[in-house]
Amino acid sequence: MAQYERMVIFTGNANRPLAEAIARYVKRPLGDALVTQFRDGETRVLLRDDVRGADVFIVQPTSPPVNQHVMELLVMIDAAKRASAGRITAVIPYYGYSRQEKKTVGREPISAKLVADLIQRAGANRVLTVDLSNPAIEGFFDIPVDHLHAGLLLAQQVQRLLRDTHDIVVAAPDVGAVRLADRFRGYLDSAPLAVLFKDRPQPDEVVMQGMIGDIVGKTVVLVDDLISTGGTLIAAADLLESNGASRVIAVATHPVLAEGALERLTNSAIETVLVTDAIPVPNPPPAIRIISLAPLLAEAINRVHFDISVSELMHQPRLPI
Ligand code: R5P
């Protein structure tokens, strides 16, 4: 029995196809909302569907252009709150600013915390998100955060792609990805783990310093949370190849894909890159495969609505819908 009688799902402009797919899975029409801009660039929102007392889900990855998408999310939450929504869940498949989650030198902001504060202050009651670059960001919120992982969906596709998975090594392209890669290898019959050591002399510059793990003659699956310039995965694949890997494929949840990244990845040593549709990738080349998060997010939304455990969802071999 749901706590709130009605569920209404809205979306901003960050990823309408994903929101539509989620709405199809939960068998409800997407809520009618105008999300546009005034002539001066300010965000303009009008929720045309009644939300009084409803369980409102706003699907909006805060992907590039990040500031615009963050603002759309905030203004939509505000609109729902002022229209007396019963409960508001911000469904954020990709949480922008997540890489600024600590100070690395003096006088830097912690932008991931600032964005969390804004989302709560706007009126969100819950957050549903996927593969935060650092799980500690959950603690930046004082409201419930359901943190989903795309690993199982991606691993199932890796199995389909490779068919024979006995020769696989899962690799973390940097120390920060070890936890993610370790969980991922659990979905692939506990494949062995390799770890690469990355240095960033400048913000978008990558130097691979070395690695541990036996990869000679193996198919290596690189696992990361996001791809921005592609520099991390490309440099990792080069190092793996020069150390004797026979094939390199890569999986990442968030295709942030800064300008030129798709081309660089296509021309790299990586055979195939599997990413989710947390962020839309228009016209992906054949080497980039997109796996939809819609079934996972739809099932999680249903579970939040009907007060059923969401963490259980992470341990199921197959999604129930
Ligand atoms: C942080 O290090 C992340 O996990 C990614 O490895 C990184 O942000 C990817 O960025 P790029 O594709 O620009 O190397």
Tab-separated table of C-alpha atoms and ligand atoms in Angstrom:
chain	number	residue	atom	x	y	z
A	1	MET	CA	0.000	0.000	0.000
A	2	ALA	CA	1.542	3.292	-1.097
A	3	GLN	CA	1.843	6.134	1.405
A	4	TYR	CA	0.876	8.578	-1.357
A	5	GLU	CA	-2.018	7.747	-3.629
A	6	ARG	CA	-0.665	9.250	-6.828
A	7	MET	CA	2.760	9.097	-8.427
A	8	VAL	CA	3.719	11.858	-10.861
A	9	ILE	CA	7.008	11.803	-12.797
A	10	PHE	CA	8.360	15.007	-14.301
A	11	THR	CA	11.524	15.785	-16.190
A	12	GLY	CA	13.566	18.849	-17.064
A	13	ASN	CA	15.601	19.140	-20.244
A	14	ALA	CA	18.651	17.133	-19.231
A	15	ASN	CA	17.491	13.692	-20.359
A	16	ARG	CA	13.913	13.487	-21.605
A	17	PRO	CA	14.378	10.117	-23.410
A	18	LEU	CA	15.451	8.461	-20.141
A	19	ALA	CA	12.514	9.987	-18.244
A	20	GLU	CA	10.109	8.806	-20.963
A	21	ALA	CA	11.555	5.289	-20.794
A	22	ILE	CA	11.178	5.283	-16.987
A	23	ALA	CA	7.559	6.442	-17.331
A	24	ARG	CA	6.877	3.585	-19.789
A	25	TYR	CA	8.326	1.064	-17.313
A	26	VAL	CA	6.181	2.333	-14.458
A	27	LYS	CA	3.221	2.492	-16.851
A	28	ARG	CA	2.361	6.133	-16.208
A	29	PRO	CA	2.410	9.100	-18.543
A	30	LEU	CA	5.184	11.603	-17.976
A	31	GLY	CA	3.853	14.625	-16.095
A	32	ASP	CA	3.203	17.723	-18.162
A	33	ALA	CA	5.692	20.466	-17.308
A	34	LEU	CA	6.955	23.511	-19.132
A	35	VAL	CA	10.680	23.839	-18.499
A	36	THR	CA	12.169	26.584	-20.578
A	37	GLN	CA	13.994	29.912	-20.280
A	38	PHE	CA	12.921	33.513	-20.128
A	39	ARG	CA	14.547	35.736	-22.743
A	40	ASP	CA	17.190	36.822	-20.265
A	41	GLY	CA	18.230	33.200	-19.677
A	42	GLU	CA	16.474	32.668	-16.338
A	43	THR	CA	14.850	29.263	-15.896
A	44	ARG	CA	11.090	29.212	-16.310
A	45	VAL	CA	8.988	26.314	-15.023
A	46	LEU	CA	5.283	25.606	-14.983
A	47	LEU	CA	3.943	22.264	-13.754
A	48	ARG	CA	0.756	21.814	-15.727
A	49	ASP	CA	-0.325	18.659	-13.895
A	50	ASP	CA	-1.849	18.846	-10.441
A	51	VAL	CA	0.570	17.546	-7.791
A	52	ARG	CA	-1.348	18.279	-4.560
A	53	GLY	CA	-0.593	15.436	-2.147
A	54	ALA	CA	1.170	13.446	-4.861
A	55	ASP	CA	4.410	11.455	-4.750
A	56	VAL	CA	6.465	13.523	-7.184
A	57	PHE	CA	9.621	12.260	-8.895
A	58	ILE	CA	11.712	14.749	-10.870
A	59	VAL	CA	14.140	13.036	-13.244
A	60	GLN	CA	17.073	15.293	-14.020
A	61	PRO	CA	20.753	14.342	-14.294
A	62	THR	CA	22.822	17.417	-13.532
A	63	SER	CA	24.920	16.866	-16.631
A	64	PRO	CA	26.416	19.516	-18.943
A	65	PRO	CA	25.389	22.277	-19.236
A	66	VAL	CA	25.570	21.584	-15.502
A	67	ASN	CA	24.521	24.962	-14.128
A	68	GLN	CA	21.433	25.099	-16.326
A	69	HIS	CA	20.395	21.562	-15.400
A	70	VAL	CA	21.005	22.119	-11.681
A	71	MET	CA	18.888	25.263	-11.842
A	72	GLU	CA	16.058	23.497	-13.716
A	73	LEU	CA	16.043	20.807	-11.035
A	74	LEU	CA	15.945	23.362	-8.215
A	75	VAL	CA	13.193	25.427	-9.788
A	76	MET	CA	11.106	22.324	-10.544
A	77	ILE	CA	11.442	21.170	-6.936
A	78	ASP	CA	10.404	24.626	-5.779
A	79	ALA	CA	7.378	24.574	-8.087
A	80	ALA	CA	6.293	21.150	-6.797
A	81	LYS	CA	6.769	22.221	-3.178
A	82	ARG	CA	4.703	25.385	-3.659
A	83	ALA	CA	2.022	23.326	-5.403
A	84	SER	CA	1.679	21.199	-2.231
A	85	ALA	CA	3.261	17.970	-3.486
A	86	GLY	CA	3.055	15.285	-0.801
A	87	ARG	CA	6.660	14.209	-1.270
A	88	ILE	CA	9.361	15.183	-3.749
A	89	THR	CA	12.140	12.844	-4.875
A	90	ALA	CA	14.974	14.262	-6.957
A	91	VAL	CA	15.993	11.476	-9.344
A	92	ILE	CA	19.539	12.416	-10.331
A	93	PRO	CA	21.059	9.648	-12.491
A	94	TYR	CA	24.273	11.683	-12.744
A	95	TYR	CA	25.184	14.026	-9.898
A	96	GLY	CA	27.177	16.933	-11.346
A	97	TYR	CA	29.852	18.667	-9.249
A	98	SER	CA	30.446	15.299	-7.554
A	99	ARG	CA	34.174	15.418	-8.251
A	100	GLN	CA	34.488	18.542	-6.093
A	101	GLU	CA	33.672	16.669	-2.896
A	102	LYS	CA	36.721	17.685	-0.847
A	103	LYS	CA	39.341	20.391	-0.694
A	104	THR	CA	42.620	19.371	-2.260
A	105	VAL	CA	44.277	22.748	-1.630
A	106	GLY	CA	43.338	25.722	0.499
A	107	ARG	CA	40.566	28.130	-0.579
A	108	GLU	CA	38.730	25.579	-2.790
A	109	PRO	CA	34.970	25.070	-2.445
A	110	ILE	CA	33.234	21.759	-1.735
A	111	SER	CA	30.742	22.182	-4.540
A	112	ALA	CA	29.169	18.726	-4.155
A	113	LYS	CA	28.030	19.764	-0.656
A	114	LEU	CA	26.782	23.141	-1.873
A	115	VAL	CA	24.624	21.463	-4.542
A	116	ALA	CA	23.290	19.006	-1.943
A	117	ASP	CA	22.324	21.956	0.283
A	118	LEU	CA	20.565	23.677	-2.613
A	119	ILE	CA	18.550	20.570	-3.508
A	120	GLN	CA	17.390	20.159	0.077
A	121	ARG	CA	16.711	23.858	0.560
A	122	ALA	CA	14.602	23.872	-2.608
A	123	GLY	CA	12.366	21.260	-0.977
A	124	ALA	CA	13.428	17.743	-2.026
A	125	ASN	CA	12.450	15.081	0.507
A	126	ARG	CA	14.507	12.270	-0.997
A	127	VAL	CA	17.247	11.703	-3.565
A	128	LEU	CA	17.647	8.759	-5.911
A	129	THR	CA	21.003	8.664	-7.667
A	130	VAL	CA	23.416	6.330	-9.439
A	131	ASP	CA	27.135	5.677	-8.887
A	132	LEU	CA	28.263	8.788	-7.059
A	133	SER	CA	31.949	9.312	-7.692
A	134	ASN	CA	32.381	9.170	-3.908
A	135	PRO	CA	29.742	7.411	-1.750
A	136	ALA	CA	30.539	9.887	1.056
A	137	ILE	CA	28.451	12.435	-0.868
A	138	GLU	CA	25.365	10.625	0.490
A	139	GLY	CA	26.322	12.127	3.843
A	140	PHE	CA	26.109	15.656	2.394
A	141	PHE	CA	22.326	15.229	2.481
A	142	ASP	CA	20.177	15.142	5.620
A	143	ILE	CA	17.369	13.458	3.678
A	144	PRO	CA	17.245	9.809	2.554
A	145	VAL	CA	19.498	9.036	-0.416
A	146	ASP	CA	18.985	5.838	-2.401
A	147	HIS	CA	22.297	5.219	-4.115
A	148	LEU	CA	21.959	2.756	-6.983
A	149	HIS	CA	24.740	1.010	-8.871
A	150	ALA	CA	24.788	0.364	-12.583
A	151	GLY	CA	27.447	-2.357	-12.255
A	152	LEU	CA	25.092	-5.302	-12.574
A	153	LEU	CA	23.447	-3.943	-15.733
A	154	LEU	CA	26.850	-3.201	-17.270
A	155	ALA	CA	28.307	-6.577	-16.252
A	156	GLN	CA	25.403	-8.410	-17.886
A	157	GLN	CA	26.233	-6.576	-21.120
A	158	VAL	CA	29.918	-7.419	-20.767
A	159	GLN	CA	28.954	-11.088	-20.469
A	160	ARG	CA	26.811	-10.800	-23.597
A	161	LEU	CA	29.602	-9.041	-25.482
A	162	LEU	CA	32.444	-11.367	-24.521
A	163	ARG	CA	30.474	-14.639	-24.177
A	164	ASP	CA	33.528	-16.431	-22.765
A	165	THR	CA	34.369	-14.632	-19.531
A	166	HIS	CA	36.898	-17.045	-17.981
A	167	ASP	CA	39.843	-15.066	-19.347
A	168	ILE	CA	38.810	-11.682	-17.969
A	169	VAL	CA	40.695	-9.363	-15.638
A	170	VAL	CA	38.809	-6.367	-14.219
A	171	ALA	CA	40.969	-3.253	-13.909
A	172	ALA	CA	40.592	-0.021	-11.950
A	173	PRO	CA	42.185	2.815	-13.963
A	174	ASP	CA	43.077	4.632	-10.741
A	175	VAL	CA	43.031	4.016	-7.015
A	176	GLY	CA	39.716	5.876	-6.680
A	177	ALA	CA	38.007	3.284	-8.887
A	178	VAL	CA	39.188	0.231	-6.926
A	179	ARG	CA	36.009	-0.135	-4.878
A	180	LEU	CA	33.863	0.104	-8.025
A	181	ALA	CA	36.040	-2.381	-9.933
A	182	ASP	CA	36.081	-4.760	-6.989
A	183	ARG	CA	32.276	-4.783	-6.845
A	184	PHE	CA	32.151	-5.199	-10.615
A	185	ARG	CA	34.352	-8.293	-10.656
A	186	GLY	CA	31.878	-9.852	-8.218
A	187	TYR	CA	29.336	-9.809	-11.073
A	188	LEU	CA	31.851	-11.625	-13.314
A	189	ASP	CA	32.558	-14.779	-11.281
A	190	SER	CA	35.111	-12.960	-9.100
A	191	ALA	CA	37.457	-12.236	-11.998
A	192	PRO	CA	40.968	-11.161	-10.887
A	193	LEU	CA	41.593	-7.468	-10.249
A	194	ALA	CA	44.336	-5.213	-11.615
A	195	VAL	CA	44.963	-1.669	-10.391
A	196	LEU	CA	46.598	1.157	-12.313
A	197	PHE	CA	48.199	4.197	-10.726
A	198	LYS	CA	47.269	7.529	-12.210
A	199	ASP	CA	48.703	10.977	-11.679
A	200	ARG	CA	47.076	14.246	-12.745
A	201	PRO	CA	49.770	16.903	-13.118
A	202	GLN	CA	47.060	19.310	-14.414
A	203	PRO	CA	43.236	19.100	-14.093
A	204	ASP	CA	42.572	17.442	-17.481
A	205	GLU	CA	45.953	15.764	-17.908
A	206	VAL	CA	46.619	12.106	-17.126
A	207	VAL	CA	49.873	10.224	-16.623
A	208	MET	CA	49.782	6.489	-15.859
A	209	GLN	CA	52.581	5.608	-13.481
A	210	GLY	CA	52.315	1.835	-13.360
A	211	MET	CA	50.068	-1.053	-12.420
A	212	ILE	CA	49.732	-4.236	-10.405
A	213	GLY	CA	48.028	-7.409	-11.603
A	214	ASP	CA	48.595	-10.178	-14.121
A	215	ILE	CA	47.060	-9.191	-17.456
A	216	VAL	CA	49.318	-10.884	-20.037
A	217	GLY	CA	47.156	-12.419	-22.765
A	218	LYS	CA	43.957	-11.439	-20.927
A	219	THR	CA	40.844	-9.542	-21.866
A	220	VAL	CA	40.818	-6.549	-19.543
A	221	VAL	CA	37.616	-4.756	-18.532
A	222	LEU	CA	38.404	-1.239	-17.314
A	223	VAL	CA	35.812	0.056	-14.853
A	224	ASP	CA	35.281	3.728	-14.007
A	225	ASP	CA	32.410	5.875	-12.775
A	226	LEU	CA	32.613	8.497	-15.502
A	227	ILE	CA	34.292	9.486	-18.725
A	228	SER	CA	34.974	13.163	-19.261
A	229	THR	CA	37.899	13.807	-21.631
A	230	GLY	CA	38.478	10.059	-21.982
A	231	GLY	CA	42.095	10.671	-20.926
A	232	THR	CA	41.975	8.253	-17.977
A	233	LEU	CA	40.613	5.269	-19.908
A	234	ILE	CA	42.731	5.895	-23.006
A	235	ALA	CA	45.972	6.179	-21.026
A	236	ALA	CA	44.967	3.114	-18.996
A	237	ALA	CA	44.273	1.090	-22.167
A	238	ASP	CA	47.682	2.086	-23.606
A	239	LEU	CA	49.438	0.929	-20.461
A	240	LEU	CA	47.465	-2.337	-20.396
A	241	GLU	CA	48.282	-3.047	-24.038
A	242	SER	CA	51.955	-2.312	-23.581
A	243	ASN	CA	51.942	-4.690	-20.608
A	244	GLY	CA	50.514	-7.539	-22.714
A	245	ALA	CA	46.708	-7.373	-22.482
A	246	SER	CA	45.149	-9.011	-25.548
A	247	ARG	CA	41.905	-6.938	-25.555
A	248	VAL	CA	40.685	-3.930	-23.617
A	249	ILE	CA	37.075	-2.960	-23.180
A	250	ALA	CA	35.786	-0.277	-20.836
A	251	VAL	CA	32.641	0.327	-18.814
A	252	ALA	CA	31.609	3.580	-17.156
A	253	THR	CA	28.291	4.681	-15.729
A	254	HIS	CA	28.365	8.338	-16.725
A	255	PRO	CA	29.238	9.419	-20.285
A	256	VAL	CA	29.956	13.055	-19.492
A	257	LEU	CA	32.056	13.119	-22.682
A	258	ALA	CA	33.706	16.497	-22.977
A	259	GLU	CA	34.251	17.815	-26.476
A	260	GLY	CA	36.398	15.480	-28.586
A	261	ALA	CA	36.122	12.555	-26.131
A	262	LEU	CA	34.069	10.332	-28.449
A	263	GLU	CA	36.572	10.717	-31.254
A	264	ARG	CA	39.520	10.092	-28.950
A	265	LEU	CA	37.871	6.956	-27.537
A	266	THR	CA	37.022	5.666	-31.021
A	267	ASN	CA	40.666	6.022	-32.080
A	268	SER	CA	42.043	4.474	-28.899
A	269	ALA	CA	43.185	0.980	-27.933
A	270	ILE	CA	39.774	0.381	-26.311
A	271	GLU	CA	37.715	-2.017	-28.429
A	272	THR	CA	34.290	-1.198	-26.997
A	273	VAL	CA	33.085	1.288	-24.391
A	274	LEU	CA	29.886	0.453	-22.511
A	275	VAL	CA	28.138	3.371	-20.831
A	276	THR	CA	24.654	4.019	-19.487
A	277	ASP	CA	22.095	6.559	-20.640
A	278	ALA	CA	22.376	8.541	-17.374
A	279	ILE	CA	23.483	11.277	-19.769
A	280	PRO	CA	22.322	11.233	-23.393
A	281	VAL	CA	24.946	10.478	-26.056
A	282	PRO	CA	23.674	11.743	-29.424
A	283	ASN	CA	24.780	9.630	-32.418
A	284	PRO	CA	27.145	7.248	-30.615
A	285	PRO	CA	29.743	5.608	-32.887
A	286	PRO	CA	29.656	1.760	-33.122
A	287	ALA	CA	32.421	1.403	-30.511
A	288	ILE	CA	30.204	3.059	-27.874
A	289	ARG	CA	27.308	0.966	-26.559
A	290	ILE	CA	24.582	2.502	-24.447
A	291	ILE	CA	22.821	0.493	-21.736
A	292	SER	CA	19.649	1.987	-20.355
A	293	LEU	CA	19.221	2.709	-16.666
A	294	ALA	CA	15.466	3.006	-17.179
A	295	PRO	CA	14.525	-0.457	-15.799
A	296	LEU	CA	16.723	0.050	-12.720
A	297	LEU	CA	15.472	3.573	-12.004
A	298	ALA	CA	11.850	2.631	-12.711
A	299	GLU	CA	12.021	-0.292	-10.303
A	300	ALA	CA	13.650	1.933	-7.666
A	301	ILE	CA	10.960	4.601	-8.134
A	302	ASN	CA	8.262	1.955	-7.740
A	303	ARG	CA	9.920	0.685	-4.593
A	304	VAL	CA	10.230	4.165	-3.087
A	305	HIS	CA	6.564	4.792	-3.916
A	306	PHE	CA	5.380	1.503	-2.389
A	307	ASP	CA	7.803	1.631	0.568
A	308	ILE	CA	9.743	-1.468	-0.456
A	309	SER	CA	13.467	-1.917	0.186
A	310	VAL	CA	15.622	-0.352	-2.535
A	311	SER	CA	18.894	-1.893	-1.364
A	312	GLU	CA	17.495	-5.381	-2.065
A	313	LEU	CA	17.351	-4.330	-5.693
A	314	MET	CA	21.125	-4.213	-5.865
A	315	HIS	CA	21.464	-7.904	-5.087
A	316	GLN	CA	19.013	-9.249	-7.629
A	317	PRO	CA	20.578	-11.061	-10.577
A	318	ARG	CA	17.818	-9.796	-12.886
A	319	LEU	CA	15.619	-6.770	-12.660
A	320	PRO	CA	12.022	-7.753	-11.992
A	321	ILE	CA	10.587	-5.371	-14.635
B	1	R5P	C1	38.054	10.495	-11.342
B	1	R5P	O1	39.234	10.308	-11.344
B	1	R5P	C2	37.053	9.738	-12.125
B	1	R5P	O2	36.811	8.498	-11.547
B	1	R5P	C3	37.384	9.535	-13.595
B	1	R5P	O3	38.457	8.636	-13.726
B	1	R5P	C4	37.743	10.787	-14.288
B	1	R5P	O4	36.980	11.852	-13.849
B	1	R5P	C5	37.614	10.635	-15.782
B	1	R5P	O5	37.955	11.848	-16.401
B	1	R5P	P1	38.673	11.853	-17.803
B	1	R5P	O6	37.836	11.026	-18.740
B	1	R5P	O7	38.723	13.307	-18.176
B	1	R5P	O8	40.043	11.275	-17.622
